[in-house]
Amino acid sequence: MTTVSPLRVAQITDTHLFAEFDRTWKGLSTAHTLSSVLDRLQQIQPPPDLLLLTGDLSQDETPESYELLASLISPLKIPAYWIPGNHDNIPVMQQILDKPPISPEKSWKLGNWQFLLLSSVEAGCDGGRLSPESLDWLDSQLQQTGDRFVIISLHHHPLAIDCEIMDSMMLHNAAEFFAIVDRYPQIKIVLCGHIHQEFQQQRGLVSYLGTPSTCIQLLPKTSPIVLDTIGPGFRLLELAIDGTWTTKIERVAAAPAAS
């Protein structure tokens, strides 16, 4: 009897890169911390089948910051897919992040799983909103998934995380999103970035997962926001052919908080 190995998916989020490798943000060189995370990722065996880059990939919105990202990600030779965050420059991303192994695709299937990536960016806002077109696209894609299990990724968190400032910048039309998601029992996971901390909550049949940044971390349930001293990290998921799954957070050495 042949056993089909689970899909291995790594989620990398909120890299906040600058054009300059050594430039710091809140006391950290974001390129250095991302490099440390990617070094840890390369130690994982077997390696992930794909990478999900879930927004705020740049901090300064420059072409050079995305070129730096591509130069760090591409040597891994792992298929990588991305969505924008509120700090990103979408036209520049589309121009630069489109060469293998980095793909601009937002819907694909692998094994018995369907992957759907949504842009929740609203121009001029730190909070998120799914456009009517994005909601229609999501509904249409879900109608076509058949018996495949579904994992959805977006940048902004649709469920509150009990942090007043971050929750003021969450997905503002989450009710419209839930109205679609709740109709499709094949959806197993909704992944987000944005919150710079680990988060997991069940809503109905769906698990909502938030993932640490590859740079600064925010201490959960604090207001005003407090920087955490825990290290940068990423999420690793194993998706089985029967729709079951497991996940864990991998971290690198704790980075100092800003002084």
Short mmCIF file of C-alpha atoms in Angstrom, two decimals:
data_model
loop_
_atom_site.label_atom_id
_atom_site.label_comp_id
_atom_site.label_asym_id
_atom_site.label_seq_id
_atom_site.Cartn_x
_atom_site.Cartn_y
_atom_site.Cartn_z
CA MET A 1 0.00 0.00 0.00
CA THR A 2 1.46 3.36 -1.04
CA THR A 3 1.35 6.20 1.45
CA VAL A 4 1.05 9.67 -0.01
CA SER A 5 3.24 12.09 1.91
CA PRO A 6 1.62 15.26 3.25
CA LEU A 7 2.25 18.53 1.47
CA ARG A 8 4.70 20.72 3.36
CA VAL A 9 3.97 24.44 3.20
CA ALA A 10 6.01 27.24 4.78
CA GLN A 11 4.41 30.63 5.43
CA ILE A 12 6.77 33.59 5.53
CA THR A 13 5.26 36.96 6.31
CA ASP A 14 5.93 40.62 7.10
CA THR A 15 9.54 40.72 5.97
CA HIS A 16 9.52 44.57 5.79
CA LEU A 17 12.59 44.77 3.57
CA PHE A 18 14.37 47.94 2.47
CA ALA A 19 16.46 48.63 -0.60
CA GLU A 20 19.56 48.48 1.61
CA PHE A 21 20.44 45.13 3.18
CA ASP A 22 21.70 46.65 6.45
CA ARG A 23 18.96 49.21 7.01
CA THR A 24 17.12 48.73 10.29
CA TRP A 25 13.48 49.02 11.34
CA LYS A 26 12.67 49.34 15.04
CA GLY A 27 16.18 48.20 15.91
CA LEU A 28 16.47 45.22 13.56
CA SER A 29 18.01 44.68 10.15
CA THR A 30 15.02 43.08 8.47
CA ALA A 31 17.15 41.50 5.74
CA HIS A 32 19.44 39.91 8.34
CA THR A 33 16.53 38.43 10.29
CA LEU A 34 14.91 37.13 7.08
CA SER A 35 18.22 35.52 6.13
CA SER A 36 18.32 33.78 9.51
CA VAL A 37 14.76 32.52 9.01
CA LEU A 38 15.60 31.21 5.53
CA ASP A 39 18.71 29.47 6.89
CA ARG A 40 16.47 27.67 9.39
CA LEU A 41 13.99 26.84 6.65
CA GLN A 42 16.73 25.20 4.58
CA GLN A 43 17.52 22.86 7.48
CA ILE A 44 14.04 21.33 7.37
CA GLN A 45 13.90 17.91 5.75
CA PRO A 46 12.19 17.07 3.58
CA PRO A 47 12.05 20.67 2.34
CA PRO A 48 8.71 22.45 1.91
CA ASP A 49 6.80 21.88 -1.32
CA LEU A 50 5.96 25.58 -1.53
CA LEU A 51 6.32 28.94 0.20
CA LEU A 52 3.52 31.40 0.90
CA LEU A 53 4.66 35.02 1.27
CA THR A 54 1.74 36.78 2.93
CA GLY A 55 2.37 40.50 2.61
CA ASP A 56 4.25 43.50 3.96
CA LEU A 57 7.20 42.16 2.04
CA SER A 58 8.65 45.67 1.65
CA GLN A 59 8.87 48.54 4.11
CA ASP A 60 10.03 51.25 1.70
CA GLU A 61 8.06 50.10 -1.39
CA THR A 62 11.14 50.30 -3.64
CA PRO A 63 11.92 48.02 -6.59
CA GLU A 64 15.23 47.25 -4.90
CA SER A 65 13.49 45.87 -1.80
CA TYR A 66 11.59 43.33 -3.94
CA GLU A 67 14.72 42.50 -5.89
CA LEU A 68 16.42 41.81 -2.55
CA LEU A 69 13.53 39.55 -1.56
CA ALA A 70 13.80 37.63 -4.83
CA SER A 71 17.56 37.27 -4.40
CA LEU A 72 17.06 35.73 -0.95
CA ILE A 73 14.12 33.48 -1.85
CA SER A 74 15.15 32.22 -5.29
CA PRO A 75 18.21 30.16 -4.23
CA LEU A 76 15.92 27.93 -2.15
CA LYS A 77 14.45 26.67 -5.46
CA ILE A 78 11.05 26.21 -3.76
CA PRO A 79 7.94 27.43 -5.62
CA ALA A 80 6.89 30.68 -3.93
CA TYR A 81 3.61 32.61 -4.15
CA TRP A 82 2.82 36.04 -2.73
CA ILE A 83 0.12 38.48 -1.73
CA PRO A 84 0.53 42.17 -0.90
CA GLY A 85 0.19 43.85 2.47
CA ASN A 86 -0.59 47.43 3.41
CA HIS A 87 3.11 48.40 3.21
CA ASP A 88 3.57 47.02 -0.31
CA ASN A 89 3.68 48.62 -3.75
CA ILE A 90 1.50 46.30 -5.81
CA PRO A 91 2.50 47.43 -9.34
CA VAL A 92 6.19 47.06 -8.45
CA MET A 93 5.58 43.63 -6.90
CA GLN A 94 3.79 42.47 -10.03
CA GLN A 95 6.71 43.59 -12.16
CA ILE A 96 9.49 41.99 -10.10
CA LEU A 97 7.99 38.99 -8.31
CA ASP A 98 7.06 37.07 -11.45
CA LYS A 99 10.11 34.95 -12.28
CA PRO A 100 10.52 31.28 -11.23
CA PRO A 101 10.59 30.04 -8.59
CA ILE A 102 8.41 33.04 -7.59
CA SER A 103 4.96 33.00 -9.19
CA PRO A 104 2.22 35.66 -9.37
CA GLU A 105 -0.49 32.96 -9.52
CA LYS A 106 -3.30 33.33 -6.98
CA SER A 107 -5.14 30.00 -7.50
CA TRP A 108 -3.59 26.58 -7.98
CA LYS A 109 -3.99 23.00 -6.87
CA LEU A 110 -1.37 20.70 -5.44
CA GLY A 111 -2.15 17.19 -4.35
CA ASN A 112 -5.66 17.15 -2.93
CA TRP A 113 -5.52 20.82 -1.89
CA GLN A 114 -6.61 24.05 -3.54
CA PHE A 115 -4.70 27.23 -2.68
CA LEU A 116 -6.43 30.62 -2.98
CA LEU A 117 -4.64 33.93 -2.38
CA LEU A 118 -6.56 37.15 -1.80
CA SER A 119 -5.43 40.77 -1.80
CA SER A 120 -6.97 42.54 1.20
CA VAL A 121 -5.15 45.83 0.55
CA GLU A 122 -7.26 48.99 0.47
CA ALA A 123 -5.41 51.95 -1.03
CA GLY A 124 -4.36 54.52 1.55
CA CYS A 125 -5.42 52.37 4.52
CA ASP A 126 -3.52 50.27 7.04
CA GLY A 127 -6.62 48.16 7.57
CA GLY A 128 -7.89 45.73 4.96
CA ARG A 129 -10.90 45.27 2.75
CA LEU A 130 -11.79 42.65 0.16
CA SER A 131 -13.17 44.32 -2.96
CA PRO A 132 -16.48 43.13 -4.44
CA GLU A 133 -14.43 41.70 -7.31
CA SER A 134 -12.22 39.74 -4.93
CA LEU A 135 -15.23 38.37 -3.08
CA ASP A 136 -16.87 37.32 -6.35
CA TRP A 137 -13.61 35.70 -7.48
CA LEU A 138 -13.34 33.79 -4.19
CA ASP A 139 -16.91 32.49 -4.49
CA SER A 140 -16.33 31.47 -8.10
CA GLN A 141 -13.10 29.66 -7.28
CA LEU A 142 -14.71 27.80 -4.39
CA GLN A 143 -17.53 26.62 -6.65
CA GLN A 144 -14.89 24.93 -8.84
CA THR A 145 -12.85 23.16 -6.16
CA GLY A 146 -14.79 19.91 -6.31
CA ASP A 147 -13.66 17.50 -3.62
CA ARG A 148 -10.35 19.27 -2.96
CA PHE A 149 -9.63 20.78 0.44
CA VAL A 150 -9.01 24.51 0.54
CA ILE A 151 -6.49 26.81 2.20
CA ILE A 152 -7.01 30.58 1.82
CA SER A 153 -4.37 33.25 2.44
CA LEU A 154 -4.81 36.98 2.93
CA HIS A 155 -2.72 39.62 4.68
CA HIS A 156 -5.17 41.18 7.15
CA HIS A 157 -6.64 39.20 10.03
CA PRO A 158 -10.41 38.61 9.77
CA LEU A 159 -10.79 37.69 13.46
CA ALA A 160 -9.94 40.10 16.28
CA ILE A 161 -6.81 39.26 18.26
CA ASP A 162 -7.57 41.33 21.40
CA CYS A 163 -5.11 44.10 20.55
CA GLU A 164 -6.90 47.43 20.16
CA ILE A 165 -4.48 49.02 17.69
CA MET A 166 -4.02 45.97 15.46
CA ASP A 167 -7.75 45.21 15.55
CA SER A 168 -8.41 48.72 14.24
CA MET A 169 -6.37 47.62 11.20
CA MET A 170 -7.93 44.20 10.63
CA LEU A 171 -10.10 43.09 7.68
CA HIS A 172 -12.90 45.66 7.85
CA ASN A 173 -15.47 43.69 5.83
CA ALA A 174 -14.83 40.35 7.50
CA ALA A 175 -18.59 39.67 7.65
CA GLU A 176 -18.74 39.59 3.85
CA PHE A 177 -15.77 37.21 3.81
CA PHE A 178 -17.36 34.91 6.40
CA ALA A 179 -20.63 34.89 4.45
CA ILE A 180 -18.77 33.13 1.64
CA VAL A 181 -16.39 30.98 3.70
CA ASP A 182 -19.19 29.62 5.88
CA ARG A 183 -20.90 28.09 2.84
CA TYR A 184 -18.00 25.84 1.83
CA PRO A 185 -17.17 22.99 4.22
CA GLN A 186 -14.08 22.04 2.20
CA ILE A 187 -12.26 25.12 3.54
CA LYS A 188 -9.90 23.99 6.28
CA ILE A 189 -7.51 26.90 6.93
CA VAL A 190 -7.38 30.67 6.55
CA LEU A 191 -3.85 32.08 6.88
CA CYS A 192 -3.00 35.71 7.57
CA GLY A 193 0.04 37.86 8.26
CA HIS A 194 -0.02 41.48 9.49
CA ILE A 195 -0.18 40.79 13.23
CA HIS A 196 3.50 39.92 13.91
CA GLN A 197 2.58 37.17 16.37
CA GLU A 198 1.30 33.61 16.55
CA PHE A 199 -2.48 33.26 16.58
CA GLN A 200 -4.87 30.34 16.17
CA GLN A 201 -8.64 30.34 16.55
CA GLN A 202 -11.41 28.09 15.34
CA ARG A 203 -14.52 29.56 13.74
CA GLY A 204 -17.00 26.94 12.65
CA LEU A 205 -15.11 24.30 10.65
CA VAL A 206 -12.24 26.65 9.74
CA SER A 207 -8.98 27.31 11.59
CA TYR A 208 -7.73 30.89 11.38
CA LEU A 209 -3.96 31.11 11.76
CA GLY A 210 -1.74 34.16 12.21
CA THR A 211 2.01 33.87 11.89
CA PRO A 212 5.05 35.62 13.38
CA SER A 213 6.96 38.11 11.28
CA THR A 214 10.46 37.40 10.04
CA CYS A 215 11.50 40.61 11.84
CA ILE A 216 9.94 42.34 14.87
CA GLN A 217 7.40 40.56 17.05
CA LEU A 218 4.44 42.07 18.91
CA LEU A 219 3.56 40.91 22.40
CA PRO A 220 0.04 39.42 22.22
CA LYS A 221 -2.92 41.18 23.83
CA THR A 222 -1.14 44.45 24.61
CA SER A 223 -2.40 47.98 24.13
CA PRO A 224 -0.56 50.14 23.35
CA ILE A 225 1.58 47.82 21.25
CA VAL A 226 4.62 46.34 22.99
CA LEU A 227 7.53 44.76 21.09
CA ASP A 228 8.12 41.16 22.11
CA THR A 229 11.61 39.79 22.75
CA ILE A 230 10.79 36.39 21.23
CA GLY A 231 12.63 35.55 18.01
CA PRO A 232 11.47 35.92 14.40
CA GLY A 233 9.82 32.93 12.81
CA PHE A 234 7.67 31.28 10.20
CA ARG A 235 4.87 28.74 10.05
CA LEU A 236 5.22 25.19 8.78
CA LEU A 237 2.12 23.24 7.73
CA GLU A 238 1.68 19.61 6.75
CA LEU A 239 -1.46 19.02 4.69
CA ALA A 240 -2.58 15.40 4.37
CA ILE A 241 -4.47 13.96 1.43
CA ASP A 242 -7.55 13.33 3.63
CA GLY A 243 -7.88 17.00 4.65
CA THR A 244 -6.28 16.64 8.08
CA TRP A 245 -3.32 18.87 8.84
CA THR A 246 -0.77 19.85 11.46
CA THR A 247 1.15 23.05 12.00
CA LYS A 248 3.95 24.47 14.10
CA ILE A 249 5.87 27.71 14.42
CA GLU A 250 9.63 27.61 13.83
CA ARG A 251 11.73 30.43 15.29
CA VAL A 252 15.32 31.57 15.10
CA ALA A 253 17.37 33.09 17.92
CA ALA A 254 15.53 35.87 19.71
CA ALA A 255 16.33 39.31 18.37
CA PRO A 256 16.72 42.33 20.65
CA ALA A 257 13.84 44.74 20.86
CA ALA A 258 14.37 48.31 19.82
CA SER A 259 15.94 50.50 22.46
#
